[in-house]
PDB file of C-alpha atoms in Angstrom:
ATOM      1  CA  UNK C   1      18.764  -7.281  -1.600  1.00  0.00           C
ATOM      2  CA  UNK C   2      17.220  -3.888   0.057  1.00  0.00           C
ATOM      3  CA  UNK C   3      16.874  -0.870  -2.252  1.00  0.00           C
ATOM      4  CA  UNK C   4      16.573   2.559  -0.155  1.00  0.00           C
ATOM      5  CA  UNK C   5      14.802   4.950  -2.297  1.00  0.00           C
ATOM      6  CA  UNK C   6      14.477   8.716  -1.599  1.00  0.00           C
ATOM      7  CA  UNK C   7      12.059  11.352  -3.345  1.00  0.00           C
ATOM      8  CA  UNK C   8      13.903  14.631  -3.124  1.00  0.00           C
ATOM      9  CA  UNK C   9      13.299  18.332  -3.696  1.00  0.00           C
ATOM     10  CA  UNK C  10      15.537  21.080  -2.224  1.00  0.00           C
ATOM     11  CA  UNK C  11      16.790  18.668   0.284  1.00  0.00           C
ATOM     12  CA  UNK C  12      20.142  20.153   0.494  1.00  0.00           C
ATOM     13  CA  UNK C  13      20.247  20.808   4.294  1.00  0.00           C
ATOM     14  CA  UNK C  14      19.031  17.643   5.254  1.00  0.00           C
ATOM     15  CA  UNK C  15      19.979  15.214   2.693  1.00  0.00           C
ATOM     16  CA  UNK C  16      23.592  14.460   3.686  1.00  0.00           C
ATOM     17  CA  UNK C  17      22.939  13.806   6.999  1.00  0.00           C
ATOM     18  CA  UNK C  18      20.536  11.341   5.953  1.00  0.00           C
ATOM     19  CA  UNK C  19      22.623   9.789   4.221  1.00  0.00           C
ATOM     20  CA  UNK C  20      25.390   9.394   6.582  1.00  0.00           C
ATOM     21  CA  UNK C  21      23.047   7.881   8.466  1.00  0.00           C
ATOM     22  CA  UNK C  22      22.242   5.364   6.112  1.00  0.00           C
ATOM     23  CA  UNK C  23      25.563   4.792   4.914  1.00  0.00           C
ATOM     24  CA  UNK C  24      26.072   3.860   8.700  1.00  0.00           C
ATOM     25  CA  UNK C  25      23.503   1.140   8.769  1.00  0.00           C
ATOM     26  CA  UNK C  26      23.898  -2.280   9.442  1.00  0.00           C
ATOM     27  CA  UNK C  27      22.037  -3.405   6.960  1.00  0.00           C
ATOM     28  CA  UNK C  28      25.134  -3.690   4.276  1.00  0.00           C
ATOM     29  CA  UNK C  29      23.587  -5.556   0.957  1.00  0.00           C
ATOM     30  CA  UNK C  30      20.731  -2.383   0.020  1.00  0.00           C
ATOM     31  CA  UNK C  31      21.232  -0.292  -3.339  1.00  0.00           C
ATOM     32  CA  UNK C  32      20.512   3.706  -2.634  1.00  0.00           C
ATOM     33  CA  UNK C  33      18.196   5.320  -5.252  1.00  0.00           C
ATOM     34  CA  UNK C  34      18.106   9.678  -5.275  1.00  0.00           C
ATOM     35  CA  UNK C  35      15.134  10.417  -7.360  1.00  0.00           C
ATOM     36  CA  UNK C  36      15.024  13.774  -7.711  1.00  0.00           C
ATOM     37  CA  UNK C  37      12.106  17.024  -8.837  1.00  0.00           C
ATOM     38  CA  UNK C  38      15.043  18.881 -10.412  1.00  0.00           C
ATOM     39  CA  UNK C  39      15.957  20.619  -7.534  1.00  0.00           C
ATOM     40  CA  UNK C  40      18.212  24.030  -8.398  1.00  0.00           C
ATOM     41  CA  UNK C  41      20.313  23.773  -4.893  1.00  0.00           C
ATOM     42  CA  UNK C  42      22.839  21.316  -3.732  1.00  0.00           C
ATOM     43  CA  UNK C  43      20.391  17.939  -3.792  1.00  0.00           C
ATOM     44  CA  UNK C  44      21.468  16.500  -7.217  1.00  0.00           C
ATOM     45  CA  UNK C  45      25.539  17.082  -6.473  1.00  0.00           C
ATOM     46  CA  UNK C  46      25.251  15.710  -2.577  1.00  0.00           C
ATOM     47  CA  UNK C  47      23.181  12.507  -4.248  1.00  0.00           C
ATOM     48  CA  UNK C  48      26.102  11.690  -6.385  1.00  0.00           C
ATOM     49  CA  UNK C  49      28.438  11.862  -3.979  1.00  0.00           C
ATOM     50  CA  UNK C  50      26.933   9.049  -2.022  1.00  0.00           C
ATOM     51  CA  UNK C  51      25.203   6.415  -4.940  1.00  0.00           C
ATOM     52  CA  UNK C  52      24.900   6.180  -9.041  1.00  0.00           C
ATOM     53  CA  UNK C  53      21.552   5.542  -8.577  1.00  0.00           C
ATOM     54  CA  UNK C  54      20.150   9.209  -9.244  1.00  0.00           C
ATOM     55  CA  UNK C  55      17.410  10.089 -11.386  1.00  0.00           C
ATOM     56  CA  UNK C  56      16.309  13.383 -11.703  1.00  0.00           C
ATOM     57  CA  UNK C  57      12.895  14.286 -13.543  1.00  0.00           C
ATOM     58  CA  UNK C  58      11.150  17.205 -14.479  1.00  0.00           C
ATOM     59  CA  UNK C  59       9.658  18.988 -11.456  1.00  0.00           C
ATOM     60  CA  UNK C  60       5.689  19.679 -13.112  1.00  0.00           C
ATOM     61  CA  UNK C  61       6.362  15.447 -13.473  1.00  0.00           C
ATOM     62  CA  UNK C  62       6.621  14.603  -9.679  1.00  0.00           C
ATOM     63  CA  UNK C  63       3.360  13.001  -8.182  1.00  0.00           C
ATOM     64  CA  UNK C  64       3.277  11.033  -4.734  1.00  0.00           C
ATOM     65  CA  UNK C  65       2.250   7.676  -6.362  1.00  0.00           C
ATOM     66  CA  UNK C  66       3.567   7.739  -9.755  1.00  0.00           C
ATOM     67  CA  UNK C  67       7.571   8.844  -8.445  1.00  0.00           C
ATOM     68  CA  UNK C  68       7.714   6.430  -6.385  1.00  0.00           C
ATOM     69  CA  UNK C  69       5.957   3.780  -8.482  1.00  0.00           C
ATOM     70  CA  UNK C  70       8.733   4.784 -11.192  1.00  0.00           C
ATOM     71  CA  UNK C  71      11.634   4.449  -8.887  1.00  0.00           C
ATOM     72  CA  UNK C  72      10.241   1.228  -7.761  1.00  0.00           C
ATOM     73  CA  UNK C  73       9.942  -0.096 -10.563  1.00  0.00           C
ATOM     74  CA  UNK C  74      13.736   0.435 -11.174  1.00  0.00           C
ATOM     75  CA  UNK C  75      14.786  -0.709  -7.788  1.00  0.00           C
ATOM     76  CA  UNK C  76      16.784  -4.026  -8.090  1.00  0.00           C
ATOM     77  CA  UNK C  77      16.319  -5.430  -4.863  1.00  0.00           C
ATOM     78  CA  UNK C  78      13.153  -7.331  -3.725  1.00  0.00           C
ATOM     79  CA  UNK C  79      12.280  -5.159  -0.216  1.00  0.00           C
ATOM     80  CA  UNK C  80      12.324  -1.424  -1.253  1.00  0.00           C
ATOM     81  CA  UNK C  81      12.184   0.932   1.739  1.00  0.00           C
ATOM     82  CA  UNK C  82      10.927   4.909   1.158  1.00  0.00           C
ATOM     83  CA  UNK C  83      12.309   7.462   3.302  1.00  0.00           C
ATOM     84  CA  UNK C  84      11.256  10.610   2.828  1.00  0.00           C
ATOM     85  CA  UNK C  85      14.206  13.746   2.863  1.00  0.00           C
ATOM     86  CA  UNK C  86      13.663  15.200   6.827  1.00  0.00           C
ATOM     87  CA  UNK C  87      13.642  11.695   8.108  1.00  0.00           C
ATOM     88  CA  UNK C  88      16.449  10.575  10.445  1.00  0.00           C
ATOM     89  CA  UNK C  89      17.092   6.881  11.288  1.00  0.00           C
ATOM     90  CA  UNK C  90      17.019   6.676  15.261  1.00  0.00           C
ATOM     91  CA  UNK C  91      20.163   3.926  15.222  1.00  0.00           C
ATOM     92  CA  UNK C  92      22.130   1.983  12.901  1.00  0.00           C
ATOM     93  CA  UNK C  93      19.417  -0.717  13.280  1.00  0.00           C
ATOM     94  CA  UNK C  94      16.273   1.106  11.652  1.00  0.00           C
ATOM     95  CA  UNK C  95      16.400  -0.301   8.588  1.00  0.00           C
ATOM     96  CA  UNK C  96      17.367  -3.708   9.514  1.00  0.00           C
ATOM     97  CA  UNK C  97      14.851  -4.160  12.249  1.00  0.00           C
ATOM     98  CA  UNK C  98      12.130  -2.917   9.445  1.00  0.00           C
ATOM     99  CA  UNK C  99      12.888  -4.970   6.875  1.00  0.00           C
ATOM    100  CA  UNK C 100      13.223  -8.458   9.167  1.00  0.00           C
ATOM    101  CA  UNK C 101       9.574  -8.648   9.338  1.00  0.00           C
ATOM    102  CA  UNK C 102       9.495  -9.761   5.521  1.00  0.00           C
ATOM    103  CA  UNK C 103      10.828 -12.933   7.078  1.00  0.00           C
ATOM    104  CA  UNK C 104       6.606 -13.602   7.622  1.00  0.00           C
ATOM    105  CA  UNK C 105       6.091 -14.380   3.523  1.00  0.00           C
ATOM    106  CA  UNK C 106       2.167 -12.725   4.196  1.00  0.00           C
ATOM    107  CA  UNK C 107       3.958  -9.564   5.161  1.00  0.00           C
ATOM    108  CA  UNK C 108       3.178  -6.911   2.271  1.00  0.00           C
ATOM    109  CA  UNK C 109       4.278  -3.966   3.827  1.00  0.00           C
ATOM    110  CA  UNK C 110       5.877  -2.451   7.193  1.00  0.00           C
ATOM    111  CA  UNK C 111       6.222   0.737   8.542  1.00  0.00           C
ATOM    112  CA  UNK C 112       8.579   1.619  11.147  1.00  0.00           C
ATOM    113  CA  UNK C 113       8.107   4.560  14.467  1.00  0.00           C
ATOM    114  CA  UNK C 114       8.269   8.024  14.010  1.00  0.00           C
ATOM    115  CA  UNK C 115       9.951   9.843  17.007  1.00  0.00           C
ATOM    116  CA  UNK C 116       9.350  13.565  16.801  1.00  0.00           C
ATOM    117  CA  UNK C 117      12.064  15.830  16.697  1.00  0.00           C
ATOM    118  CA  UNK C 118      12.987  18.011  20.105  1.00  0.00           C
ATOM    119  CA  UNK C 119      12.151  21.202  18.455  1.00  0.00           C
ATOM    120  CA  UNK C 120       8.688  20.026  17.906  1.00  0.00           C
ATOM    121  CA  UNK C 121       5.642  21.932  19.548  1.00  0.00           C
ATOM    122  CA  UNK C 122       3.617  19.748  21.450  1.00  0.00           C
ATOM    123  CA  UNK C 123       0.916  19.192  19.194  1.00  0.00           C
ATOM    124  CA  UNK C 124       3.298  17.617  16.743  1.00  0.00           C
ATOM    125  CA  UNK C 125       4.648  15.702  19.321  1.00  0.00           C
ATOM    126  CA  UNK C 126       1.243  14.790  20.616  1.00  0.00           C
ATOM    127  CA  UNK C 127       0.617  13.473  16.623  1.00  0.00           C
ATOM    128  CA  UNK C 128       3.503  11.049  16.875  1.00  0.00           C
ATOM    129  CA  UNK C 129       3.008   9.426  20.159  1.00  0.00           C
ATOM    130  CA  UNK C 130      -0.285   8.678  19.154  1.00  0.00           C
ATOM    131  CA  UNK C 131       0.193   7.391  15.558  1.00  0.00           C
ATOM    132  CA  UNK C 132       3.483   5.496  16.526  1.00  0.00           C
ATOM    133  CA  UNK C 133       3.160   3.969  19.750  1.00  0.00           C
ATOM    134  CA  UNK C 134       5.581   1.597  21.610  1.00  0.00           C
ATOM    135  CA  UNK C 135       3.900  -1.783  20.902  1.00  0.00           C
ATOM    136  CA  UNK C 136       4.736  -3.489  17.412  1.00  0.00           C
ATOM    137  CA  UNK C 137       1.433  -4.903  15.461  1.00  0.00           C
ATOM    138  CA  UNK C 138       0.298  -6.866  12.819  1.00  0.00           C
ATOM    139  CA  UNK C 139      -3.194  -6.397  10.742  1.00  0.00           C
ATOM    140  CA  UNK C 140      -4.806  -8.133   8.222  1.00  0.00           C
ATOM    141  CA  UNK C 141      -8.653  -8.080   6.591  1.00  0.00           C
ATOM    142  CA  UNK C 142      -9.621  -9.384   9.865  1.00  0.00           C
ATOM    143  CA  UNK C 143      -8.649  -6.667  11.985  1.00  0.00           C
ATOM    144  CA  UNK C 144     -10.492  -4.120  10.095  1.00  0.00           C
ATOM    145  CA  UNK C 145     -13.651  -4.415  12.053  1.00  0.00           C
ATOM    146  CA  UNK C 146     -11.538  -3.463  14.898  1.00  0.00           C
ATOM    147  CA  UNK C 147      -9.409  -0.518  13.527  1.00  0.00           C
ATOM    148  CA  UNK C 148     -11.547   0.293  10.807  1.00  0.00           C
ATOM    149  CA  UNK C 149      -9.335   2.832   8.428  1.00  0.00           C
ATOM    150  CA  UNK C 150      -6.390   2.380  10.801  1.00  0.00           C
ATOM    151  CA  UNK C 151      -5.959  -1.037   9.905  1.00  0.00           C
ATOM    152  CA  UNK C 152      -4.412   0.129   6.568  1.00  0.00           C
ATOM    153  CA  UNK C 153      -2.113   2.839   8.028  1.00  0.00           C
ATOM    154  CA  UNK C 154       0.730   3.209   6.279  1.00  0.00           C
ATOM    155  CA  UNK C 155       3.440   5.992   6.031  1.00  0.00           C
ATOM    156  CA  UNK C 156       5.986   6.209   3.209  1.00  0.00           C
ATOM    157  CA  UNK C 157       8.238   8.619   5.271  1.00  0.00           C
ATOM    158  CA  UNK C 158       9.651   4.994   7.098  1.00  0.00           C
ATOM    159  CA  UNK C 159       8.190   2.171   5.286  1.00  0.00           C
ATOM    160  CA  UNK C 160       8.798  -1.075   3.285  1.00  0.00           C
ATOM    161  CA  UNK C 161       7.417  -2.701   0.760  1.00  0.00           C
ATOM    162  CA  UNK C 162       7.517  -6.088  -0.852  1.00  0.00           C
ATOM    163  CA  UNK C 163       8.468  -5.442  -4.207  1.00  0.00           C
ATOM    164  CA  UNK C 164       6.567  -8.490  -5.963  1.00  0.00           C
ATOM    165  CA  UNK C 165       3.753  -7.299  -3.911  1.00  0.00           C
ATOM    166  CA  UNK C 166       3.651  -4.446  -4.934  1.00  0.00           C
ATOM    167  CA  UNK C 167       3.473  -5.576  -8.917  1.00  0.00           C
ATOM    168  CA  UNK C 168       0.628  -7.674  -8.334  1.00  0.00           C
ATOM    169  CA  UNK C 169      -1.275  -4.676  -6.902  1.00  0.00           C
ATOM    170  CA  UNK C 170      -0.280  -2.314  -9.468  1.00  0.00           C
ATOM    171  CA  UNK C 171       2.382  -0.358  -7.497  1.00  0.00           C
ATOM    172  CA  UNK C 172       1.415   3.218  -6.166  1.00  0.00           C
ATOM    173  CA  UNK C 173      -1.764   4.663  -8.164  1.00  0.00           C
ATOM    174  CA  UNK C 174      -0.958   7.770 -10.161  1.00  0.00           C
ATOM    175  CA  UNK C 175      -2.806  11.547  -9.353  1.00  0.00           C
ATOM    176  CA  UNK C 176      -3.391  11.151  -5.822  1.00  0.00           C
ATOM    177  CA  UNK C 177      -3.592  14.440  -3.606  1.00  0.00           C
ATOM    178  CA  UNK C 178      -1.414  12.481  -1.474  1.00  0.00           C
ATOM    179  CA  UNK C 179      -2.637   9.520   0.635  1.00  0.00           C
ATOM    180  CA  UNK C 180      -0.557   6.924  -1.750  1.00  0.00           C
ATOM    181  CA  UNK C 181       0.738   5.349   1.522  1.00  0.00           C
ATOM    182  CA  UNK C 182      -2.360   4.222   3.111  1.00  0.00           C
ATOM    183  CA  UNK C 183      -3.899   3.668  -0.957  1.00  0.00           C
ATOM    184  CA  UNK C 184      -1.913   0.620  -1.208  1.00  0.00           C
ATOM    185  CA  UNK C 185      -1.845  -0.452   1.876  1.00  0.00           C
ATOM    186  CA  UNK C 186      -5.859  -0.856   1.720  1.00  0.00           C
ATOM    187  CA  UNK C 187      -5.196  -2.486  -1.917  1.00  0.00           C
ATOM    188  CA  UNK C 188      -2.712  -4.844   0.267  1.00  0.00           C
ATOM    189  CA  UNK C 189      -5.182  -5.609   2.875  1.00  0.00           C
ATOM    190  CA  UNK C 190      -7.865  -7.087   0.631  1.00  0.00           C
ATOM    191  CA  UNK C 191      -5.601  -8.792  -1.449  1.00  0.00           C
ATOM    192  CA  UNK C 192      -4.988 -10.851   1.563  1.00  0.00           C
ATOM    193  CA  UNK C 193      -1.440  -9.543   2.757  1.00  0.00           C
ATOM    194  CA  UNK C 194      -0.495  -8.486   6.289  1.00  0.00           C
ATOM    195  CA  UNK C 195       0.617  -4.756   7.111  1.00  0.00           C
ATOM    196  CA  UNK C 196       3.573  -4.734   9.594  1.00  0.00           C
ATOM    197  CA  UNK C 197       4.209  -1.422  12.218  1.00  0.00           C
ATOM    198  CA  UNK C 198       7.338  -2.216  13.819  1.00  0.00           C
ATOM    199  CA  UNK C 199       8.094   0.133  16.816  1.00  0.00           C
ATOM    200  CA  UNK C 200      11.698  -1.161  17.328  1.00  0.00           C
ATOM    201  CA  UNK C 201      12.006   0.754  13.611  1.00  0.00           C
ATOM    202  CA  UNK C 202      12.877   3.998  14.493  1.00  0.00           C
ATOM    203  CA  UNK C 203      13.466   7.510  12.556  1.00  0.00           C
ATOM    204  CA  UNK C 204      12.695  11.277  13.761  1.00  0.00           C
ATOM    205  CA  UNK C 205      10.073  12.981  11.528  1.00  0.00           C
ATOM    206  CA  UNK C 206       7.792  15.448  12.644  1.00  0.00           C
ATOM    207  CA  UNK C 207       6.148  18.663  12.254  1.00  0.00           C
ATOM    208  CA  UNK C 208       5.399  21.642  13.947  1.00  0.00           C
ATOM    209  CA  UNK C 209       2.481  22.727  11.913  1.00  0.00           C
ATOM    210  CA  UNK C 210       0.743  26.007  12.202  1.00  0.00           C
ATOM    211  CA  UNK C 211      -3.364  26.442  12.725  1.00  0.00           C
ATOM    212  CA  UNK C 212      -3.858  27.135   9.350  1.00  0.00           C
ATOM    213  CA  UNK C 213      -1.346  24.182   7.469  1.00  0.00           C
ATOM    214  CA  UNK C 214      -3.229  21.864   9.719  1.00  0.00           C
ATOM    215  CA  UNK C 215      -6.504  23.272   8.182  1.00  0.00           C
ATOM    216  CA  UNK C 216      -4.582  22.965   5.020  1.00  0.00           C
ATOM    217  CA  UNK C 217      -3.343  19.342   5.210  1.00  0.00           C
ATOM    218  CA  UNK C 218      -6.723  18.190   6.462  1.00  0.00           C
ATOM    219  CA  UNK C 219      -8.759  19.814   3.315  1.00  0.00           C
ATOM    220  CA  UNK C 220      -6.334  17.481   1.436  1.00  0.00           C
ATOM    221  CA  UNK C 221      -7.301  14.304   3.186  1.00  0.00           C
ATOM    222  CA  UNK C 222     -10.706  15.069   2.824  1.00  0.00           C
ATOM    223  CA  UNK C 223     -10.527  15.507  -1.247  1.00  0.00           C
ATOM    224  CA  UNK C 224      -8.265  12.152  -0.745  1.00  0.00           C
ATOM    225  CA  UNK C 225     -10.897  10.608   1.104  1.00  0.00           C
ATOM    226  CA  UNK C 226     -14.101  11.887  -1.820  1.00  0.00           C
ATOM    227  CA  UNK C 227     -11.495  11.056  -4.228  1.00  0.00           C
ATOM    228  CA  UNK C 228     -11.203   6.774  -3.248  1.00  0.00           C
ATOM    229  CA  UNK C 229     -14.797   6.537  -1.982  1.00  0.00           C
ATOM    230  CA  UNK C 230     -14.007   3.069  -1.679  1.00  0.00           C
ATOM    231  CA  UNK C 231     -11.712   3.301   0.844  1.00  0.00           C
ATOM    232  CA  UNK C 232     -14.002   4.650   3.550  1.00  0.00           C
ATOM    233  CA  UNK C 233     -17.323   2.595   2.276  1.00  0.00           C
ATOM    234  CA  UNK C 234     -14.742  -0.915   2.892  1.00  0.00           C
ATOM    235  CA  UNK C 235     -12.449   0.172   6.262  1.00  0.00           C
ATOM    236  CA  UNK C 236     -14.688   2.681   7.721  1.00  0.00           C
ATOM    237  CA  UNK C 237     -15.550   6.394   8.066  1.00  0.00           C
ATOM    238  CA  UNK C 238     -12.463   8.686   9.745  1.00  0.00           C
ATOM    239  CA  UNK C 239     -14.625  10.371  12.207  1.00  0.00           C
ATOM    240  CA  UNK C 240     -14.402   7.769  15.046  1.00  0.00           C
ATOM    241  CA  UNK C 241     -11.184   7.811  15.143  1.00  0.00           C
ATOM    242  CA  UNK C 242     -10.720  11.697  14.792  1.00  0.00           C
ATOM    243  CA  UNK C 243     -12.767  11.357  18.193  1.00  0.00           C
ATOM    244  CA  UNK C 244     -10.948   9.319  19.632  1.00  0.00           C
ATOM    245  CA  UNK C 245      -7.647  11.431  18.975  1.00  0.00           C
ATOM    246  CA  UNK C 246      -9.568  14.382  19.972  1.00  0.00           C
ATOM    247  CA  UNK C 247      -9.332  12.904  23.549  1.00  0.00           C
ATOM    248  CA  UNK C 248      -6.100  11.733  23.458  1.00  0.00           C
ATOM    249  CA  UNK C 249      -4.623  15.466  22.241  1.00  0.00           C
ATOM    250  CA  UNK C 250      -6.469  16.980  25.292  1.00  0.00           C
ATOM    251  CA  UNK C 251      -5.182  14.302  27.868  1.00  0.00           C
ATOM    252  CA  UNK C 252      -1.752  14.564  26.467  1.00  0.00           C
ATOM    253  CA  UNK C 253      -1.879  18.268  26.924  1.00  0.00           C
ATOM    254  CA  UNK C 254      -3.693  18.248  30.583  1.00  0.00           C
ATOM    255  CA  UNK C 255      -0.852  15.961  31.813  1.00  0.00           C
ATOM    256  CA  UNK C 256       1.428  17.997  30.642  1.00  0.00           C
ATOM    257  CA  UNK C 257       0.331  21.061  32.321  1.00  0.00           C
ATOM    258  CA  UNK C 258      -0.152  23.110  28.387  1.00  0.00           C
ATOM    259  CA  UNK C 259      -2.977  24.968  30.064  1.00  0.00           C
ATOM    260  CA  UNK C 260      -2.463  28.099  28.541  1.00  0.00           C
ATOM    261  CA  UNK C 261      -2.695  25.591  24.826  1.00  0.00           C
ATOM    262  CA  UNK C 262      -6.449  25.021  25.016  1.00  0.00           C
ATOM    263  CA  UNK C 263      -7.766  27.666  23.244  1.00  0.00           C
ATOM    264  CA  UNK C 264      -5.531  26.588  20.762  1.00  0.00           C
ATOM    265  CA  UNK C 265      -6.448  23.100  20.916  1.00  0.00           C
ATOM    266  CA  UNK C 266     -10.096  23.992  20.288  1.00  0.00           C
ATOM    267  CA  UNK C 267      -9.154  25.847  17.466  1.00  0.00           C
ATOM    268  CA  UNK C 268      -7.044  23.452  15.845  1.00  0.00           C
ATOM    269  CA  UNK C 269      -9.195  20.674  16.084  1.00  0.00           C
ATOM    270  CA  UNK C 270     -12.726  22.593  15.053  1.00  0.00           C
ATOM    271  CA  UNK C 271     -10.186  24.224  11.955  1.00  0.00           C
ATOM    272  CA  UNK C 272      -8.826  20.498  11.272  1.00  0.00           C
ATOM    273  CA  UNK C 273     -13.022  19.169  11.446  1.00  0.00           C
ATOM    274  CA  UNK C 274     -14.110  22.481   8.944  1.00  0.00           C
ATOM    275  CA  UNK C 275     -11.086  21.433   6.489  1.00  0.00           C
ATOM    276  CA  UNK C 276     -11.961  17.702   6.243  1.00  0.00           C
ATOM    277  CA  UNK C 277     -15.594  18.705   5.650  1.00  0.00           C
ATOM    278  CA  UNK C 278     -14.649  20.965   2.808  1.00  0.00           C
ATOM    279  CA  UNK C 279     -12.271  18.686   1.707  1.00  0.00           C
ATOM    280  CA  UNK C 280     -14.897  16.104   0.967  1.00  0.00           C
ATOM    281  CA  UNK C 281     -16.570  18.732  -0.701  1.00  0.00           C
ATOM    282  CA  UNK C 282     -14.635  20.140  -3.012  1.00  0.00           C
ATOM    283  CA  UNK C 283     -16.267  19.482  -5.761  1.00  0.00           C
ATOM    284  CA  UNK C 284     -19.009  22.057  -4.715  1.00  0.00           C
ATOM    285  CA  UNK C 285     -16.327  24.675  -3.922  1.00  0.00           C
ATOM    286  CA  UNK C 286     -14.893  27.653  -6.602  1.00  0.00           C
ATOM    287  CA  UNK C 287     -11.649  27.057  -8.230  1.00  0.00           C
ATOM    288  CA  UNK C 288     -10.606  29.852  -6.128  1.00  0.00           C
ATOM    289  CA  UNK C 289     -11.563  28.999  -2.540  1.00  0.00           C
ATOM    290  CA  UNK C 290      -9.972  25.443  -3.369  1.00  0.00           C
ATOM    291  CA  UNK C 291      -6.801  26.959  -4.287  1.00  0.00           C
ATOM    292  CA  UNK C 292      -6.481  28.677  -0.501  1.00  0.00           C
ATOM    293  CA  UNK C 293      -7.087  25.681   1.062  1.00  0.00           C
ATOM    294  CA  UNK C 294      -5.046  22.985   0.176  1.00  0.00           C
ATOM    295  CA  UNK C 295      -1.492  22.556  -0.022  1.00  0.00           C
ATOM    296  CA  UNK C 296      -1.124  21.129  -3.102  1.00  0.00           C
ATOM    297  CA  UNK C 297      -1.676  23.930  -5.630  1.00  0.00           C
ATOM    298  CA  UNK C 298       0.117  22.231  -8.312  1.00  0.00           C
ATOM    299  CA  UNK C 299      -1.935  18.652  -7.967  1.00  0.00           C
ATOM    300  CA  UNK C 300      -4.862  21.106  -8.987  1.00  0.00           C
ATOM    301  CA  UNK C 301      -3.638  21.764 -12.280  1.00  0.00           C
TER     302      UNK C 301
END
């Protein structure tokens, strides 16, 4: 059996049709797990209306790893797909078409494409087509001196995970800034387990984020990045492939005609660069400063 599992917080205007879409799958054996931050709108009450499965903890208590590690734990079936709240399967064959890959018995994990919504600025757009391209893959330890850190990409807004897999490595890891995604993947990897991107698995998720949350979100993945050392010393530093992004962003932009985007595109990127840097640094930084650039405030306490 599948269990679908969905962290949610305020999700009231896009939780029910998410689950529509869900309920329209074609997947049919799957339990559907709400696990809720104690959300004060119409979450809890749209949950219930859709699955028994809802668990609702104390808001201060939610944490990227350990939620999810918690509702895993409870999940009954063996494959346990995340979704996170603003995702949108593509079709009524997302989930099935993810979740047939566990068929390979080395598979620990898949993820599935992300297709960026229509309202999405171009550099969010940009972001998708180049994390999520159109050709499926498969990586193990051997393919990490050829994608380095990429080779343990993971992304728990469309992913699935092998349950007993996920035991032996000790599930998601507790207080992480956020990052707990590509954590276990990595853990995966050099246990010896394959990590599955299936491109025929598709949802909408994307952002449209501003100059500064982009400065924001980067900081993060640099304190995420001092934070498991280990990560970076065994898969390889981030900057290559921030380079190599770099020059996809501006090609994606030239062909496009976005022109009068440049001087934003410089800006983002140097912003993105100065955030990652200070990320890794934060443990020279004042409470303060730290505080106004990361968008976590709460992990900090």
């Amino acid at each position: 059996m599948v269990s679908i599992i969905i962290p949610t917080y305020y999700a009231q205007d896009h939780l029910r049709k998410l689950l529509d879409k869900i309920k329209s799958q074609t997947i049919k054996e799957y339990e559907l797990m709400i696990i809720d931050s104690s959300s004060k709108d119409q979450t809890v009450e749209i949950a219930r209306q859709y699955t028994e499965h809802v668990v609702v903890i104390p808001q201060n208590e939610f944490d990227h790893g350990g939620t999810r590690a918690k509702a895993a734990r409870l999940a009954q079936g063996e494959i346990i797909v995340f979704l996170t709240q603003d995702a949108l399967p593509f079709d009524d064959n997302s989930i099935k078409e993810l979740v047939q890959v566990f068929e390979d018995e080395r598979v620990g994990a898949a993820y599935g494409r992300q297709l960026s919504y229509a309202e999405t600025n171009l550099f969010g757009k940009h972001l998708r087509a180049f994390n999520y391209p159109e050709t499926s893959s498969l990586k193990s330890k051997d393919d990490i001196a050829t994608y380095g850190i990429k080779t343990a990409q993971l992304s728990n807004s469309f992913a699935a995970y092998r349950k007993s897999t996920l035991e032996e490595i000790g599930y998601f890891k507790d207080n992480l800034i956020l990052g707990e995604d590509v954590y276990t993947g990595a853990k995966m990897i050099l246990a010896g387990y394959k990590l599955a991107y299936v491109s025929e698995a598709k949802v909408y998720h994307s952002h449209s984020y501003t100059i500064l949350e982009e400065f924001r979100r980067y900081f993060d993945i640099g304190v995420f990045h001092r934070c498991e050392k280990w990560i970076l010393e065994r898969f390889g530093k981030a900057e290559g492939e921030g380079g190599r992004y770099v020059r996809s962003e501006i090609d994606y932009l030239l062909s496009r005609h976005a022109y009068h985007l440049l001087p934003a595109f410089l800006i983002r990127n140097g912003m993105k660069y100065l955030g990652y840097k200070l990320g890794q640094n934060y443990q020279r930084l004042p409470r303060s400063l730290i505080l106004r650039c990361s968008m976590h405030h709460r992990w900090w306490q």
